[in-house]
């Protein structure tokens, strides 16, 4: 089985993917790609949130011709998403795209695939083959009856063989489905079958709440098994939320450090402060800090003092008041309404030293 430290390494605009490289976060702009200013601005927003690679839809030649101008100003490597028209892939490759996402089966005959492989090879541009359970070839649906992991693997194998036929092997794979169990099974089988880096994602997951849960379960399961080299969380929401969620998943699986890690306990009958409001306020305020720290907000004396002591900074609630800790030591006891301000004053004071 190819875990992330044994997959083939590819280079996406200077960002390594696979072969033991850090797992990267991707998202996709929802701007019109031909609107250069709007697209560049959204890319900058993604980068500030921790995104590593951005994907752009290229539905027409106007979008393709915008890639060179976007590339000059982009804070992130650019993957161009191409369907149906192979000439768009050629144009993007010539204009500085860092990777191309295609489905070799939907861009026409073999001559078209050959042309894309040759152009990408000329510019050292990797290609991601995107297999999706919702768009499998008709013959595979007839053979297997419905989308299955085996059907998705067969689709990927055929597409890989087509690129390999034209001496192209700088490949990444995705095996997405809207079903979490099918997605997980397909990626597990892909990791046993292919040496290529895997782009993880659960597709068409829905709105922010439902999509976050499905993505966390699907992507998180695979990452914890050592499978997956880059991830994209798909949400029917502001794509900035995809980046935030992707970064949070990597932090939860221990694959990304840096930034503030926030923990808080659930409420229960022992809680004697408004823990929910306090936790929300602290989380929102510390999220703005550029510090590699853990901050804990705990509601009662059962686990609160111990958890807060293990954090870099923390609050342990009492009756209408709370203890503030710094690296295991009590700094002071404060009334409830002062806890957030005092905690932030302590953290920001330490940051300024």
mmCIF file of C-alpha atoms in Angstrom:
data_model
loop_
_atom_site.group_PDB
_atom_site.id
_atom_site.type_symbol
_atom_site.label_atom_id
_atom_site.label_comp_id
_atom_site.label_asym_id
_atom_site.label_seq_id
_atom_site.Cartn_x
_atom_site.Cartn_y
_atom_site.Cartn_z
ATOM 1 C CA UNK A 1 0.000 0.000 0.000
ATOM 2 C CA UNK A 2 1.265 3.457 -0.918
ATOM 3 C CA UNK A 3 1.009 5.713 2.113
ATOM 4 C CA UNK A 4 1.743 9.398 1.739
ATOM 5 C CA UNK A 5 5.447 8.927 2.403
ATOM 6 C CA UNK A 6 5.814 6.436 -0.467
ATOM 7 C CA UNK A 7 3.698 8.006 -3.211
ATOM 8 C CA UNK A 8 5.338 9.605 -6.205
ATOM 9 C CA UNK A 9 6.224 13.255 -5.613
ATOM 10 C CA UNK A 10 5.016 15.907 -8.044
ATOM 11 C CA UNK A 11 5.702 19.629 -8.110
ATOM 12 C CA UNK A 12 2.844 22.126 -8.358
ATOM 13 C CA UNK A 13 4.382 25.542 -8.863
ATOM 14 C CA UNK A 14 7.072 24.944 -6.274
ATOM 15 C CA UNK A 15 4.756 23.160 -3.811
ATOM 16 C CA UNK A 16 5.634 19.496 -3.369
ATOM 17 C CA UNK A 17 2.750 17.009 -3.358
ATOM 18 C CA UNK A 18 3.352 13.382 -2.401
ATOM 19 C CA UNK A 19 6.467 11.490 -1.455
ATOM 20 C CA UNK A 20 6.274 12.457 2.197
ATOM 21 C CA UNK A 21 5.762 16.180 1.585
ATOM 22 C CA UNK A 22 3.455 17.981 4.037
ATOM 23 C CA UNK A 23 -0.216 17.522 3.200
ATOM 24 C CA UNK A 24 -1.472 20.626 1.416
ATOM 25 C CA UNK A 25 -4.833 22.410 1.430
ATOM 26 C CA UNK A 26 -6.577 23.401 -1.779
ATOM 27 C CA UNK A 27 -9.691 25.341 -2.626
ATOM 28 C CA UNK A 28 -11.368 26.577 -5.783
ATOM 29 C CA UNK A 29 -12.216 30.176 -6.610
ATOM 30 C CA UNK A 30 -15.871 30.940 -7.324
ATOM 31 C CA UNK A 31 -15.034 34.124 -9.207
ATOM 32 C CA UNK A 32 -15.258 34.317 -12.969
ATOM 33 C CA UNK A 33 -11.699 33.488 -13.959
ATOM 34 C CA UNK A 34 -11.739 36.104 -16.703
ATOM 35 C CA UNK A 35 -12.256 38.715 -13.946
ATOM 36 C CA UNK A 36 -8.588 38.943 -13.076
ATOM 37 C CA UNK A 37 -8.858 41.416 -10.204
ATOM 38 C CA UNK A 38 -11.606 39.516 -8.404
ATOM 39 C CA UNK A 39 -9.808 36.205 -8.867
ATOM 40 C CA UNK A 40 -6.464 37.508 -7.622
ATOM 41 C CA UNK A 41 -8.169 39.061 -4.586
ATOM 42 C CA UNK A 42 -9.852 35.789 -3.675
ATOM 43 C CA UNK A 43 -6.593 33.888 -4.093
ATOM 44 C CA UNK A 44 -4.930 36.328 -1.672
ATOM 45 C CA UNK A 45 -7.746 35.713 0.823
ATOM 46 C CA UNK A 46 -7.236 31.958 0.549
ATOM 47 C CA UNK A 47 -3.483 32.301 1.046
ATOM 48 C CA UNK A 48 -3.962 34.375 4.211
ATOM 49 C CA UNK A 49 -6.165 31.604 5.636
ATOM 50 C CA UNK A 50 -3.587 28.860 5.050
ATOM 51 C CA UNK A 51 -4.406 27.590 1.554
ATOM 52 C CA UNK A 52 -1.465 26.137 -0.399
ATOM 53 C CA UNK A 53 -2.818 25.584 -3.930
ATOM 54 C CA UNK A 54 -5.765 27.161 -5.750
ATOM 55 C CA UNK A 55 -7.894 25.780 -8.578
ATOM 56 C CA UNK A 56 -9.604 27.901 -11.221
ATOM 57 C CA UNK A 57 -12.469 26.960 -13.513
ATOM 58 C CA UNK A 58 -11.571 27.411 -17.176
ATOM 59 C CA UNK A 59 -14.826 27.003 -19.110
ATOM 60 C CA UNK A 60 -13.878 29.093 -22.140
ATOM 61 C CA UNK A 61 -10.992 30.733 -23.967
ATOM 62 C CA UNK A 62 -11.463 34.091 -22.222
ATOM 63 C CA UNK A 63 -10.806 32.355 -18.912
ATOM 64 C CA UNK A 64 -7.811 30.499 -20.358
ATOM 65 C CA UNK A 65 -6.275 33.709 -21.687
ATOM 66 C CA UNK A 66 -6.574 35.292 -18.230
ATOM 67 C CA UNK A 67 -4.252 32.721 -16.653
ATOM 68 C CA UNK A 68 -1.035 34.550 -17.567
ATOM 69 C CA UNK A 69 -2.202 37.783 -15.892
ATOM 70 C CA UNK A 70 -3.509 35.936 -12.836
ATOM 71 C CA UNK A 71 -0.299 33.929 -12.565
ATOM 72 C CA UNK A 72 1.781 37.125 -12.409
ATOM 73 C CA UNK A 73 -0.156 38.309 -9.342
ATOM 74 C CA UNK A 74 -1.208 35.058 -7.680
ATOM 75 C CA UNK A 75 -0.098 34.306 -4.138
ATOM 76 C CA UNK A 76 -0.588 30.576 -4.776
ATOM 77 C CA UNK A 77 0.180 27.962 -7.442
ATOM 78 C CA UNK A 78 -2.675 27.631 -9.937
ATOM 79 C CA UNK A 79 -4.434 24.463 -11.091
ATOM 80 C CA UNK A 80 -6.613 24.929 -14.167
ATOM 81 C CA UNK A 81 -9.813 22.871 -14.223
ATOM 82 C CA UNK A 82 -10.582 21.737 -17.773
ATOM 83 C CA UNK A 83 -13.520 19.806 -19.183
ATOM 84 C CA UNK A 84 -14.525 18.910 -22.749
ATOM 85 C CA UNK A 85 -12.271 21.323 -24.692
ATOM 86 C CA UNK A 86 -8.667 20.175 -24.811
ATOM 87 C CA UNK A 87 -7.534 23.438 -26.430
ATOM 88 C CA UNK A 88 -8.238 25.195 -23.122
ATOM 89 C CA UNK A 89 -5.699 22.911 -21.441
ATOM 90 C CA UNK A 90 -3.138 23.740 -24.105
ATOM 91 C CA UNK A 91 -3.728 27.475 -23.675
ATOM 92 C CA UNK A 92 -3.473 27.299 -19.879
ATOM 93 C CA UNK A 93 -0.249 25.283 -20.056
ATOM 94 C CA UNK A 94 1.283 27.884 -22.344
ATOM 95 C CA UNK A 95 0.169 30.726 -20.082
ATOM 96 C CA UNK A 96 1.803 29.473 -16.897
ATOM 97 C CA UNK A 97 -0.605 27.086 -15.202
ATOM 98 C CA UNK A 98 1.112 25.073 -12.468
ATOM 99 C CA UNK A 99 -1.093 21.991 -12.950
ATOM 100 C CA UNK A 100 -3.999 20.860 -15.088
ATOM 101 C CA UNK A 101 -7.035 18.955 -13.880
ATOM 102 C CA UNK A 102 -8.697 16.918 -16.604
ATOM 103 C CA UNK A 103 -10.700 13.800 -17.174
ATOM 104 C CA UNK A 104 -8.932 12.270 -20.207
ATOM 105 C CA UNK A 105 -12.168 10.555 -21.153
ATOM 106 C CA UNK A 106 -14.121 13.754 -21.781
ATOM 107 C CA UNK A 107 -11.744 15.866 -23.854
ATOM 108 C CA UNK A 108 -12.180 14.014 -27.119
ATOM 109 C CA UNK A 109 -10.114 11.384 -28.901
ATOM 110 C CA UNK A 110 -6.653 10.119 -28.150
ATOM 111 C CA UNK A 111 -5.043 12.781 -30.311
ATOM 112 C CA UNK A 112 -6.411 15.408 -27.935
ATOM 113 C CA UNK A 113 -5.009 13.568 -24.916
ATOM 114 C CA UNK A 114 -1.700 13.210 -26.714
ATOM 115 C CA UNK A 115 -1.570 16.954 -27.367
ATOM 116 C CA UNK A 116 -2.316 17.808 -23.722
ATOM 117 C CA UNK A 117 0.254 15.317 -22.455
ATOM 118 C CA UNK A 118 2.886 16.738 -24.809
ATOM 119 C CA UNK A 119 2.208 20.351 -23.820
ATOM 120 C CA UNK A 120 2.170 19.595 -20.097
ATOM 121 C CA UNK A 121 5.348 17.556 -20.451
ATOM 122 C CA UNK A 122 7.031 20.419 -22.286
ATOM 123 C CA UNK A 123 6.295 22.808 -19.399
ATOM 124 C CA UNK A 124 6.762 20.253 -16.559
ATOM 125 C CA UNK A 125 3.127 20.626 -15.555
ATOM 126 C CA UNK A 126 1.491 17.722 -13.660
ATOM 127 C CA UNK A 127 -1.987 16.500 -14.509
ATOM 128 C CA UNK A 128 -4.611 15.497 -11.963
ATOM 129 C CA UNK A 129 -7.001 12.822 -13.163
ATOM 130 C CA UNK A 130 -10.325 13.432 -11.473
ATOM 131 C CA UNK A 131 -12.486 10.325 -11.145
ATOM 132 C CA UNK A 132 -15.967 11.007 -9.766
ATOM 133 C CA UNK A 133 -18.540 8.444 -8.767
ATOM 134 C CA UNK A 134 -21.263 10.600 -10.280
ATOM 135 C CA UNK A 135 -19.757 10.753 -13.757
ATOM 136 C CA UNK A 136 -18.392 7.283 -14.443
ATOM 137 C CA UNK A 137 -18.295 6.038 -18.016
ATOM 138 C CA UNK A 138 -21.456 4.365 -19.265
ATOM 139 C CA UNK A 139 -19.681 1.068 -19.927
ATOM 140 C CA UNK A 140 -18.480 0.920 -16.310
ATOM 141 C CA UNK A 141 -21.969 1.560 -14.961
ATOM 142 C CA UNK A 142 -23.264 -1.221 -17.203
ATOM 143 C CA UNK A 143 -20.474 -3.531 -16.022
ATOM 144 C CA UNK A 144 -20.736 -2.829 -12.275
ATOM 145 C CA UNK A 145 -24.385 -1.757 -12.055
ATOM 146 C CA UNK A 146 -23.662 1.395 -10.046
ATOM 147 C CA UNK A 147 -20.622 3.355 -8.830
ATOM 148 C CA UNK A 148 -18.299 1.068 -6.862
ATOM 149 C CA UNK A 149 -14.689 1.385 -5.721
ATOM 150 C CA UNK A 150 -13.705 -1.166 -8.354
ATOM 151 C CA UNK A 151 -15.459 0.795 -11.103
ATOM 152 C CA UNK A 152 -13.693 3.979 -10.055
ATOM 153 C CA UNK A 153 -10.328 2.202 -10.009
ATOM 154 C CA UNK A 154 -10.941 0.824 -13.496
ATOM 155 C CA UNK A 155 -11.778 4.320 -14.733
ATOM 156 C CA UNK A 156 -8.581 5.702 -13.207
ATOM 157 C CA UNK A 157 -6.508 2.848 -14.633
ATOM 158 C CA UNK A 158 -7.795 3.511 -18.142
ATOM 159 C CA UNK A 159 -7.072 7.229 -17.893
ATOM 160 C CA UNK A 160 -3.590 6.621 -16.511
ATOM 161 C CA UNK A 161 -2.860 4.159 -19.292
ATOM 162 C CA UNK A 162 -3.876 6.748 -21.864
ATOM 163 C CA UNK A 163 -1.468 9.341 -20.451
ATOM 164 C CA UNK A 164 1.276 6.744 -20.039
ATOM 165 C CA UNK A 165 0.822 5.758 -23.667
ATOM 166 C CA UNK A 166 2.078 9.210 -24.567
ATOM 167 C CA UNK A 167 5.003 9.098 -22.128
ATOM 168 C CA UNK A 168 3.323 11.168 -19.418
ATOM 169 C CA UNK A 169 3.483 10.021 -15.793
ATOM 170 C CA UNK A 170 3.484 13.258 -13.746
ATOM 171 C CA UNK A 171 0.079 12.383 -12.352
ATOM 172 C CA UNK A 172 -2.083 12.925 -9.284
ATOM 173 C CA UNK A 173 -5.404 11.148 -8.684
ATOM 174 C CA UNK A 174 -8.695 11.946 -7.033
ATOM 175 C CA UNK A 175 -11.439 9.365 -6.414
ATOM 176 C CA UNK A 176 -14.361 11.454 -5.177
ATOM 177 C CA UNK A 177 -17.962 10.617 -4.465
ATOM 178 C CA UNK A 178 -20.818 12.245 -2.569
ATOM 179 C CA UNK A 179 -20.966 9.073 -0.458
ATOM 180 C CA UNK A 180 -18.443 9.051 2.376
ATOM 181 C CA UNK A 181 -18.210 5.219 2.599
ATOM 182 C CA UNK A 182 -17.713 4.934 -1.178
ATOM 183 C CA UNK A 183 -15.121 7.704 -1.156
ATOM 184 C CA UNK A 184 -13.143 6.108 1.657
ATOM 185 C CA UNK A 185 -13.277 2.655 0.050
ATOM 186 C CA UNK A 186 -12.210 4.018 -3.353
ATOM 187 C CA UNK A 187 -9.228 5.888 -1.931
ATOM 188 C CA UNK A 188 -8.148 2.879 0.115
ATOM 189 C CA UNK A 189 -8.197 0.756 -3.016
ATOM 190 C CA UNK A 190 -6.398 3.449 -4.993
ATOM 191 C CA UNK A 191 -3.628 3.567 -2.388
ATOM 192 C CA UNK A 192 -3.160 -0.185 -2.860
ATOM 193 C CA UNK A 193 -3.237 0.033 -6.655
ATOM 194 C CA UNK A 194 -1.395 3.170 -7.791
ATOM 195 C CA UNK A 195 1.859 4.907 -6.834
ATOM 196 C CA UNK A 196 0.521 8.397 -7.519
ATOM 197 C CA UNK A 197 -0.218 11.109 -4.933
ATOM 198 C CA UNK A 198 -3.866 11.239 -3.927
ATOM 199 C CA UNK A 199 -5.970 14.388 -3.852
ATOM 200 C CA UNK A 200 -8.574 13.746 -1.129
ATOM 201 C CA UNK A 201 -12.092 15.081 -1.059
ATOM 202 C CA UNK A 202 -15.728 14.168 -0.596
ATOM 203 C CA UNK A 203 -17.641 15.876 -3.381
ATOM 204 C CA UNK A 204 -21.067 17.538 -3.274
ATOM 205 C CA UNK A 205 -21.239 17.412 0.512
ATOM 206 C CA UNK A 206 -23.782 20.197 0.898
ATOM 207 C CA UNK A 207 -23.841 23.362 2.943
ATOM 208 C CA UNK A 208 -21.366 24.444 5.595
ATOM 209 C CA UNK A 209 -22.649 22.368 8.523
ATOM 210 C CA UNK A 210 -23.355 19.094 6.724
ATOM 211 C CA UNK A 211 -20.427 19.449 4.352
ATOM 212 C CA UNK A 212 -17.966 20.044 7.167
ATOM 213 C CA UNK A 213 -19.091 16.886 8.963
ATOM 214 C CA UNK A 214 -18.939 14.695 5.866
ATOM 215 C CA UNK A 215 -15.570 16.091 4.827
ATOM 216 C CA UNK A 216 -14.098 15.715 8.294
ATOM 217 C CA UNK A 217 -15.229 12.096 8.508
ATOM 218 C CA UNK A 218 -14.133 11.121 4.998
ATOM 219 C CA UNK A 219 -10.897 13.078 4.696
ATOM 220 C CA UNK A 220 -9.978 12.640 8.354
ATOM 221 C CA UNK A 221 -10.429 8.863 8.233
ATOM 222 C CA UNK A 222 -8.082 8.547 5.280
ATOM 223 C CA UNK A 223 -5.481 10.971 6.630
ATOM 224 C CA UNK A 224 -5.342 9.037 9.897
ATOM 225 C CA UNK A 225 -4.620 5.889 7.874
ATOM 226 C CA UNK A 226 -1.670 7.574 6.171
ATOM 227 C CA UNK A 227 -3.568 8.034 2.901
ATOM 228 C CA UNK A 228 -3.722 11.367 1.085
ATOM 229 C CA UNK A 229 -1.230 13.978 -0.064
ATOM 230 C CA UNK A 230 -3.412 17.041 -0.653
ATOM 231 C CA UNK A 231 -7.017 17.847 0.296
ATOM 232 C CA UNK A 232 -9.911 19.955 -0.883
ATOM 233 C CA UNK A 233 -13.029 20.386 1.257
ATOM 234 C CA UNK A 234 -16.052 20.924 -1.003
ATOM 235 C CA UNK A 235 -18.790 23.102 0.494
ATOM 236 C CA UNK A 236 -21.821 24.947 -0.785
ATOM 237 C CA UNK A 237 -20.556 28.036 0.999
ATOM 238 C CA UNK A 238 -18.027 30.824 0.757
ATOM 239 C CA UNK A 239 -14.918 28.961 -0.452
ATOM 240 C CA UNK A 240 -12.923 30.652 2.302
ATOM 241 C CA UNK A 241 -14.783 28.254 4.610
ATOM 242 C CA UNK A 242 -13.314 25.361 2.619
ATOM 243 C CA UNK A 243 -9.828 26.594 3.450
ATOM 244 C CA UNK A 244 -10.631 27.081 7.133
ATOM 245 C CA UNK A 245 -12.152 23.624 7.355
ATOM 246 C CA UNK A 246 -9.279 21.997 5.495
ATOM 247 C CA UNK A 247 -6.717 23.603 7.775
ATOM 248 C CA UNK A 248 -8.757 22.560 10.819
ATOM 249 C CA UNK A 249 -8.868 18.939 9.594
ATOM 250 C CA UNK A 250 -5.094 18.891 9.145
ATOM 251 C CA UNK A 251 -4.604 20.321 12.631
ATOM 252 C CA UNK A 252 -7.031 17.796 14.134
ATOM 253 C CA UNK A 253 -5.097 14.933 12.536
ATOM 254 C CA UNK A 254 -1.770 16.359 13.712
ATOM 255 C CA UNK A 255 -0.582 17.032 10.166
ATOM 256 C CA UNK A 256 -0.319 20.802 10.444
ATOM 257 C CA UNK A 257 0.995 22.919 13.265
ATOM 258 C CA UNK A 258 1.144 26.642 13.731
ATOM 259 C CA UNK A 259 -1.554 29.138 14.525
ATOM 260 C CA UNK A 260 -3.789 29.069 17.558
ATOM 261 C CA UNK A 261 -5.228 25.715 18.615
ATOM 262 C CA UNK A 262 -8.413 26.307 20.580
ATOM 263 C CA UNK A 263 -10.049 23.741 22.858
ATOM 264 C CA UNK A 264 -13.102 24.009 25.085
ATOM 265 C CA UNK A 265 -15.216 21.533 27.007
ATOM 266 C CA UNK A 266 -18.898 20.696 26.553
ATOM 267 C CA UNK A 267 -21.440 22.163 28.926
ATOM 268 C CA UNK A 268 -23.029 20.145 31.713
ATOM 269 C CA UNK A 269 -24.932 20.657 34.946
ATOM 270 C CA UNK A 270 -21.721 21.470 36.812
ATOM 271 C CA UNK A 271 -21.031 24.565 34.734
ATOM 272 C CA UNK A 272 -21.590 27.791 36.665
ATOM 273 C CA UNK A 273 -20.564 30.342 34.032
ATOM 274 C CA UNK A 274 -21.935 31.135 30.582
ATOM 275 C CA UNK A 275 -19.386 28.841 28.985
ATOM 276 C CA UNK A 276 -20.865 28.897 25.481
ATOM 277 C CA UNK A 277 -20.690 32.671 25.148
ATOM 278 C CA UNK A 278 -17.236 32.814 26.728
ATOM 279 C CA UNK A 279 -15.831 30.097 24.457
ATOM 280 C CA UNK A 280 -17.226 31.763 21.345
ATOM 281 C CA UNK A 281 -15.762 35.126 22.281
ATOM 282 C CA UNK A 282 -12.329 33.739 23.150
ATOM 283 C CA UNK A 283 -12.188 31.585 20.011
ATOM 284 C CA UNK A 284 -13.114 34.519 17.771
ATOM 285 C CA UNK A 285 -10.556 36.848 19.342
ATOM 286 C CA UNK A 286 -7.624 34.416 19.477
ATOM 287 C CA UNK A 287 -8.240 33.318 15.869
ATOM 288 C CA UNK A 288 -6.805 36.680 14.792
ATOM 289 C CA UNK A 289 -3.476 35.997 16.494
ATOM 290 C CA UNK A 290 -0.467 34.780 14.534
ATOM 291 C CA UNK A 291 0.911 32.588 17.320
ATOM 292 C CA UNK A 292 1.659 28.869 17.652
ATOM 293 C CA UNK A 293 -0.163 28.316 20.950
ATOM 294 C CA UNK A 294 -2.935 26.255 22.545
ATOM 295 C CA UNK A 295 -5.721 28.102 24.337
ATOM 296 C CA UNK A 296 -8.229 26.262 26.530
ATOM 297 C CA UNK A 297 -11.583 27.419 27.915
ATOM 298 C CA UNK A 298 -12.986 24.945 30.421
ATOM 299 C CA UNK A 299 -16.220 25.156 32.335
ATOM 300 C CA UNK A 300 -15.787 23.467 35.698
ATOM 301 C CA UNK A 301 -13.379 22.049 38.241
ATOM 302 C CA UNK A 302 -13.525 18.411 37.065
ATOM 303 C CA UNK A 303 -11.302 18.626 33.994
ATOM 304 C CA UNK A 304 -10.919 22.369 33.743
ATOM 305 C CA UNK A 305 -7.787 23.008 35.828
ATOM 306 C CA UNK A 306 -5.930 20.033 34.356
ATOM 307 C CA UNK A 307 -6.785 20.882 30.755
ATOM 308 C CA UNK A 308 -6.055 24.557 31.236
ATOM 309 C CA UNK A 309 -2.677 23.742 32.771
ATOM 310 C CA UNK A 310 -1.757 21.587 29.764
ATOM 311 C CA UNK A 311 -2.537 24.473 27.413
ATOM 312 C CA UNK A 312 -0.226 27.442 26.921
ATOM 313 C CA UNK A 313 -2.994 29.701 28.179
ATOM 314 C CA UNK A 314 -6.371 28.850 29.620
ATOM 315 C CA UNK A 315 -9.444 29.585 31.658
ATOM 316 C CA UNK A 316 -10.992 27.185 34.171
ATOM 317 C CA UNK A 317 -14.483 28.279 35.176
ATOM 318 C CA UNK A 318 -15.799 28.521 38.710
ATOM 319 C CA UNK A 319 -18.942 30.069 40.203
ATOM 320 C CA UNK A 320 -19.396 33.323 38.261
ATOM 321 C CA UNK A 321 -15.629 33.569 37.994
ATOM 322 C CA UNK A 322 -12.637 31.686 36.650
ATOM 323 C CA UNK A 323 -8.946 30.946 37.009
ATOM 324 C CA UNK A 324 -6.552 32.070 34.287
ATOM 325 C CA UNK A 325 -3.533 29.854 33.673
ATOM 326 C CA UNK A 326 -0.300 30.395 31.817
ATOM 327 C CA UNK A 327 1.808 27.302 31.096
ATOM 328 C CA UNK A 328 0.509 25.406 34.106
ATOM 329 C CA UNK A 329 0.578 28.240 36.631
ATOM 330 C CA UNK A 330 -2.358 30.230 37.951
ATOM 331 C CA UNK A 331 -2.070 33.870 36.984
ATOM 332 C CA UNK A 332 -5.157 35.035 38.835
ATOM 333 C CA UNK A 333 -8.839 34.672 39.579
ATOM 334 C CA UNK A 334 -11.219 37.057 37.826
ATOM 335 C CA UNK A 335 -14.956 37.660 37.676
ATOM 336 C CA UNK A 336 -16.703 36.131 34.677
ATOM 337 C CA UNK A 337 -17.126 39.380 32.767
ATOM 338 C CA UNK A 338 -13.361 40.043 32.881
ATOM 339 C CA UNK A 339 -12.102 36.602 31.875
ATOM 340 C CA UNK A 340 -11.853 37.073 28.116
ATOM 341 C CA UNK A 341 -10.257 40.509 28.283
ATOM 342 C CA UNK A 342 -7.724 39.415 30.909
ATOM 343 C CA UNK A 343 -6.818 36.280 28.989
ATOM 344 C CA UNK A 344 -6.253 38.240 25.772
ATOM 345 C CA UNK A 345 -4.283 40.890 27.642
ATOM 346 C CA UNK A 346 -2.006 38.168 28.997
ATOM 347 C CA UNK A 347 -1.523 36.476 25.609
ATOM 348 C CA UNK A 348 -0.978 39.682 23.667
ATOM 349 C CA UNK A 349 1.424 40.933 26.344
ATOM 350 C CA UNK A 350 3.509 37.800 25.993
ATOM 351 C CA UNK A 351 3.492 38.140 22.206
ATOM 352 C CA UNK A 352 4.847 41.676 22.477
ATOM 353 C CA UNK A 353 7.849 40.681 24.556
#
